[in-house]
Short mmCIF file of C-alpha atoms and ligand atoms in Angstrom, two decimals:
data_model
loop_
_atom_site.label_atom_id
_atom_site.label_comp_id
_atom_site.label_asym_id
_atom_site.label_seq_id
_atom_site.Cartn_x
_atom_site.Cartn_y
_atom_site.Cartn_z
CA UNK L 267 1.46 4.49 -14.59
CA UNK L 268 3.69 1.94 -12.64
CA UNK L 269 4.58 -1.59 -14.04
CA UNK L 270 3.19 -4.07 -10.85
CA UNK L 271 5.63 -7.21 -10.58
CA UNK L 272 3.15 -10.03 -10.11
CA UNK L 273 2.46 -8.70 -6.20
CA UNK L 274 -1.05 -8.21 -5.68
CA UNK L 275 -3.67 -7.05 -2.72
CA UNK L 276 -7.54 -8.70 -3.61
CA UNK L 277 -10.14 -6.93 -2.24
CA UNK L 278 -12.51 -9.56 -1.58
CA UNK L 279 -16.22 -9.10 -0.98
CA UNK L 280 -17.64 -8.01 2.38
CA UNK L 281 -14.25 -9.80 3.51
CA UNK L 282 -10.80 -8.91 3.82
CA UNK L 283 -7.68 -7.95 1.37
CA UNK L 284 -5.60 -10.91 0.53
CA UNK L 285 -1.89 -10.31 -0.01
CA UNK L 286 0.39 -12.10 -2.17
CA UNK L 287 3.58 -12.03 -3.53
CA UNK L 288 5.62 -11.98 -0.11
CA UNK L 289 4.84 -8.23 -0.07
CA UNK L 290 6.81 -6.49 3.38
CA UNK L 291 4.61 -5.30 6.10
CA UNK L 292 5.37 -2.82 8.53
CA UNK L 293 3.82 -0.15 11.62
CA UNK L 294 4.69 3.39 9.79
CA UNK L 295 3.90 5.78 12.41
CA UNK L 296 3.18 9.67 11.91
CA UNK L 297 5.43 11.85 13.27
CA UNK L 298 4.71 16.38 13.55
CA UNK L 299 6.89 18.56 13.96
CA UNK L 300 7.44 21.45 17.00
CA UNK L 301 4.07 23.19 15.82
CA UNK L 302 2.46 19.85 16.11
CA UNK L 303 2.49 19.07 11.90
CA UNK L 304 2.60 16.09 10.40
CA UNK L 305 6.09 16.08 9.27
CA UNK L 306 7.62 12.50 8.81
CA UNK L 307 7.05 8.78 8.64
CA UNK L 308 9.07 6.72 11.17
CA UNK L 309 8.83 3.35 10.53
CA UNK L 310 7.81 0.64 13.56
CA UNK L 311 7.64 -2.95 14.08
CA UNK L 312 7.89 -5.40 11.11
CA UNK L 313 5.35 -8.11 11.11
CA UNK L 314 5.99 -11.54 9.81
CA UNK L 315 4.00 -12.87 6.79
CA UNK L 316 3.79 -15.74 5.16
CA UNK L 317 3.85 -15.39 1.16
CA UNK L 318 -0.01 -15.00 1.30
CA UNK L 319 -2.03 -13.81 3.81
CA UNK L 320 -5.42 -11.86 4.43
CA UNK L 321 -5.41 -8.44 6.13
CA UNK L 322 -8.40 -6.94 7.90
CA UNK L 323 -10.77 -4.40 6.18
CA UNK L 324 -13.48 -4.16 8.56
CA UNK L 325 -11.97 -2.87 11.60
CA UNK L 326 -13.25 -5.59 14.08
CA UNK L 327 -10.55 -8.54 13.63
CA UNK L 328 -9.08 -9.31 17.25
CA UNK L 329 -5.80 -9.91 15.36
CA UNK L 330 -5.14 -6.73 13.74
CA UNK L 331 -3.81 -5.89 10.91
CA UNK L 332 -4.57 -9.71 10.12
CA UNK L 333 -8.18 -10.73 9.76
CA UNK L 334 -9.52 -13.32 11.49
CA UNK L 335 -13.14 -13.74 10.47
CA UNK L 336 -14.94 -11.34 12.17
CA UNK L 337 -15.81 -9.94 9.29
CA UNK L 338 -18.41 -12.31 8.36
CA UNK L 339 -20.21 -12.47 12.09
CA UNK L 340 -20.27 -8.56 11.88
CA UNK L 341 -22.08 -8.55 8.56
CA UNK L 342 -19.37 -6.20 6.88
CA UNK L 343 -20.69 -4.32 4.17
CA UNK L 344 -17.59 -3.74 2.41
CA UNK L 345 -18.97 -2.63 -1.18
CA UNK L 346 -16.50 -0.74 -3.05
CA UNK L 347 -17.56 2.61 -3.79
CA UNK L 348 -14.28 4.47 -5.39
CA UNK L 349 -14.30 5.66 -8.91
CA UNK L 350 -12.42 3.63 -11.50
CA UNK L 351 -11.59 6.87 -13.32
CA UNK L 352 -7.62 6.87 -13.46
CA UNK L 353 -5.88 9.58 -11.20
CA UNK L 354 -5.67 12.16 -13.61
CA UNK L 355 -9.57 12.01 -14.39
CA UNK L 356 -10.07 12.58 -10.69
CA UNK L 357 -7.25 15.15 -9.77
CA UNK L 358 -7.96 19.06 -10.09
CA UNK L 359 -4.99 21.23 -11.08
CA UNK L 360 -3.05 23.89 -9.14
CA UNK L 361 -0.51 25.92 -11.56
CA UNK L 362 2.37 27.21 -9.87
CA UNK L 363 5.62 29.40 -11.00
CA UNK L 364 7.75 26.09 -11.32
CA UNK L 365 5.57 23.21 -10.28
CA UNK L 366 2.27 21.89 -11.19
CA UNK L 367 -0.29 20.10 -8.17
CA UNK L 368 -2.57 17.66 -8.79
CA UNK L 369 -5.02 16.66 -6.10
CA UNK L 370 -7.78 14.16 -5.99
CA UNK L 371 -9.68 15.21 -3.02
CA UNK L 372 -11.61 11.71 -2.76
CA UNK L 373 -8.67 10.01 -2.10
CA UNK L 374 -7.20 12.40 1.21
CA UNK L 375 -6.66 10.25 4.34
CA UNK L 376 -6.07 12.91 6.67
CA UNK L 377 -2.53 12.10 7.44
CA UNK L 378 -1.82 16.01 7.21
CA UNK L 379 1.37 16.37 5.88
CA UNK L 380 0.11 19.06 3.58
CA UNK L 381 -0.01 21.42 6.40
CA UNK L 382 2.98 22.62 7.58
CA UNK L 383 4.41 25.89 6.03
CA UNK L 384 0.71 27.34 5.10
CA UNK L 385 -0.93 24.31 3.30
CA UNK L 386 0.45 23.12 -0.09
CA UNK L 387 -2.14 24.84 -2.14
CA UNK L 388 -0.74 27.93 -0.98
CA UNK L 389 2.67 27.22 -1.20
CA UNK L 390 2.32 26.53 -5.16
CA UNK L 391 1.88 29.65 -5.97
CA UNK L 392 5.56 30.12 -4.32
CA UNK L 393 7.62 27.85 -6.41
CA UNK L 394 9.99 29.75 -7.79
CA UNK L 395 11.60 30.17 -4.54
CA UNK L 396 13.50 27.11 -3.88
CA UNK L 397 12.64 26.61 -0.63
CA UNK L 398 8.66 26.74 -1.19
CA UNK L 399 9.70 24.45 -4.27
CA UNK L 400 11.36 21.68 -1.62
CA UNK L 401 8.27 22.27 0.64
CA UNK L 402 5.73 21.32 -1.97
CA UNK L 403 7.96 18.08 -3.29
CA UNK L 404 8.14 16.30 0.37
CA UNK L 405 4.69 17.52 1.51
CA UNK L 406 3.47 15.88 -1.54
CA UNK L 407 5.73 12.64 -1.91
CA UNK L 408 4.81 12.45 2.08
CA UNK L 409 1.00 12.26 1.45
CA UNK L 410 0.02 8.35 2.30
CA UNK L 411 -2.63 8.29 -0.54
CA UNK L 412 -1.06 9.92 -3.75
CA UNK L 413 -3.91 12.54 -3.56
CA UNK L 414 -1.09 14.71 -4.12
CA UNK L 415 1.29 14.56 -7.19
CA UNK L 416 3.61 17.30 -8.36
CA UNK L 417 4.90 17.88 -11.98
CA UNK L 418 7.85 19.94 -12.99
CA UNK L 419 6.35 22.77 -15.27
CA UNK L 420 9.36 22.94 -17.72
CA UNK L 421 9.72 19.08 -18.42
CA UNK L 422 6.17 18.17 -17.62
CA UNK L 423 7.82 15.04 -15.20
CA UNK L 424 6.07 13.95 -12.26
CA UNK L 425 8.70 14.16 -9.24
CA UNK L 426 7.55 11.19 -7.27
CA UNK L 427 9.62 9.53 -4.62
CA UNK L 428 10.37 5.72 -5.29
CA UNK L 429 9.18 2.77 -2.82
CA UNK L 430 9.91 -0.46 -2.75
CA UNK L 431 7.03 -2.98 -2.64
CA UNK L 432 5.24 -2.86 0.89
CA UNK L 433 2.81 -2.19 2.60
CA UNK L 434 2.75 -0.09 5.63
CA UNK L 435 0.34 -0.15 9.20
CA UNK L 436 -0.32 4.01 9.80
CA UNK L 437 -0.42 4.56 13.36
CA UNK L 438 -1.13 8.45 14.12
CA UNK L 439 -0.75 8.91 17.33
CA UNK L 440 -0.79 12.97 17.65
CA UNK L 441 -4.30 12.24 16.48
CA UNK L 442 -4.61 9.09 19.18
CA UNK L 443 -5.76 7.10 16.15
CA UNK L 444 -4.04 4.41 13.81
CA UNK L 445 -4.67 4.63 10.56
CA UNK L 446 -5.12 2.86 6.67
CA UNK L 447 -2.94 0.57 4.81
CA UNK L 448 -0.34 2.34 3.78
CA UNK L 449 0.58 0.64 -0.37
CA UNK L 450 3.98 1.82 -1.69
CA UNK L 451 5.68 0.59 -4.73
CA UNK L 452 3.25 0.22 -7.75
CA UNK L 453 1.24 -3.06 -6.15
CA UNK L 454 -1.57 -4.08 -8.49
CA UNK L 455 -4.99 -3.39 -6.25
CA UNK L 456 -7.79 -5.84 -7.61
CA UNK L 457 -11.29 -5.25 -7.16
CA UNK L 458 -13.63 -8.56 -5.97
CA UNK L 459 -15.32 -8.07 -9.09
CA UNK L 460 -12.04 -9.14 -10.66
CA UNK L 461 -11.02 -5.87 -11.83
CA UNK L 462 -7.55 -4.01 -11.69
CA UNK L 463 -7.77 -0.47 -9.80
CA UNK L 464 -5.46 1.52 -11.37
CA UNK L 465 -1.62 0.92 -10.47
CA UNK L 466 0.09 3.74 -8.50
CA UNK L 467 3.32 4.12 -6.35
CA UNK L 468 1.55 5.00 -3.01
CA UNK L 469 -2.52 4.42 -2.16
CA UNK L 470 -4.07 4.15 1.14
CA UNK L 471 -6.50 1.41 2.04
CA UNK L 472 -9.42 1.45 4.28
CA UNK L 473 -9.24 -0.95 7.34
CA UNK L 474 -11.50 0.63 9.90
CA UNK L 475 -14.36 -0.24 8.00
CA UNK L 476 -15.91 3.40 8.20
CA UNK L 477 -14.45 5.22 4.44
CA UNK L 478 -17.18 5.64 2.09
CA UNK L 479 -15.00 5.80 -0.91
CA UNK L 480 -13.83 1.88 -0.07
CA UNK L 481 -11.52 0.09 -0.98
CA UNK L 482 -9.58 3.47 -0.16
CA UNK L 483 -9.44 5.13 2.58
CA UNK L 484 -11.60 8.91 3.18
CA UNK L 485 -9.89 10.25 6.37
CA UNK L 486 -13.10 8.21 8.19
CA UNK L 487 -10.71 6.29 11.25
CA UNK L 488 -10.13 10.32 12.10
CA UNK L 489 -13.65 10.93 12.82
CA UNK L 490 -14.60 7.47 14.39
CA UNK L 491 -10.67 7.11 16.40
CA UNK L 492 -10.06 3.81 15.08
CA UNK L 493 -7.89 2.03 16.98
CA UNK L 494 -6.01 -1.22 16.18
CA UNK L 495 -4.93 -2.03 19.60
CA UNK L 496 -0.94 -2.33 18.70
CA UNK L 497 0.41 0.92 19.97
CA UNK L 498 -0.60 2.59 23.35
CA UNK L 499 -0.96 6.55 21.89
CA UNK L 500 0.93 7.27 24.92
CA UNK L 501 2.13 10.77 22.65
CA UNK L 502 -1.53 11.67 22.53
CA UNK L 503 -2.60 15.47 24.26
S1 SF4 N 168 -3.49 12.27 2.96
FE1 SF4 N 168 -2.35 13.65 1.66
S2 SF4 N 168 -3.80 15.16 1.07
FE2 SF4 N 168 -4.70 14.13 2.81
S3 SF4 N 168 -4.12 15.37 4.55
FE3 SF4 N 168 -2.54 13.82 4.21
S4 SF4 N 168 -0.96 14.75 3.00
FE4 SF4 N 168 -2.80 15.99 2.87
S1 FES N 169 -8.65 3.51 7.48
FE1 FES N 169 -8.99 5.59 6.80
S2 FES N 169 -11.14 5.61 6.39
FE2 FES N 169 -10.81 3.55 7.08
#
């Protein structure tokens, strides 16, 4: 479990997440490879922030990724539906030569950098070849949501890549959507019922509106092609 440093994100009730702590935001786009895999994160635009400010979790605000009310003349139902179970109560197990895969389904927000190579569940069962190995460690230190953690087998350490506090805005524009709220660096998530989601070093938020395992995102701005409005998807086919 990561130690938060007195940043937080509130989830707050049919409303939007309020951010404190002077916590970096930035556009993180999605970038594939030749095949047309999600294969790195290239990061956009900074926004400015004041030390506290709300972000939108509805999907509707005219000022994304800030809210600006239309939440409440919408009628947002915004109840939080995700499990309070920590990670490891959630996550199945996939036992490879060399490294061990955990993967919380629930939590997958299609960002699809599992894919390339023949899909991380299959590579597991390759890791004693040190390429395979290397393919499984970024695919999974890629994934947006930390659905996907890897262990070493000998030591039992997770191998998890280190971010600074921020939060990032996921544009995917090989899908011609943008995407959740991309949390990096062990910020405390609390529930509007006052209660602390468990601490991690990378989640992904809903802000379409649409996930039905809120406040985290389900994949669900895939299916509806949520659009924030601050990139033009000229890449899209
Ligand atoms: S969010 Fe993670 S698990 Fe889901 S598709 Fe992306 S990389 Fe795979
Ligand atoms: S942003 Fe992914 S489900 Fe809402």
């Amino acid at each position: 479990m990561e130690k938060s440093s007195g940043r937080k994100i509130v989830v707050s009730k049919d409303g939007p997440y309020t951010v404190s702590g002077q916590i970096p935001l930035s556009m993180q786009i999605i970038n594939p490879n030749k095949e047309g895999l999600s294969w790195d994160w290239e990061a956009g635009k900074t926004f400015e922030t004041k030390k506290e400010y709300d972000l939108c979790r509805c999907g509707h605000s005219k000022t994304k990724p800030f809210c600006d009310g239309t939440h409440s003349k919408i009628g947002f139902d915004g109840t939080e539906t995700a499990t309070r179970k920590p990670y490891v109560r959630q996550a199945e197990v996939f036992d490879g030569p060399a490294l061990r895969l955990s993967d919380a389904e629930e939590l997958c927000a299609f960002a699809r950098f599992c894919d390339p190579g023949g899909k991380i569940w299959g590579l597991i069962g390759q890791t004693d070849d040190p390429e395979a190995r290397k393919l499984v460690i970024r695919e999974a230190n890629h994934c947006p949501s930390g659905r996907l953690v890897v262990h070493d087998k000998k030591t039992g350490e997770e191998i998890e890549q280190k971010f600074p506090p921020s939060i990032g805005v996921v544009e995917d524009p090989a899908l011609g959507c943008s995407g959740p709220l991309w949390v990096r660096g062990g910020i405390t998530i609390e529930s509007a019922d006052g209660t602390p989601y468990e601490v991690r070093s990378r989640v992904a938020l809903c802000r379409c509106g649409a996930s039905v395992n809120k406040p985290f995102c389900n994949g669900s701005h895939a299916s509806i092609k949520f659009r924030d409005g601050l990139v033009e998807f000229v890449r899209i086919k």
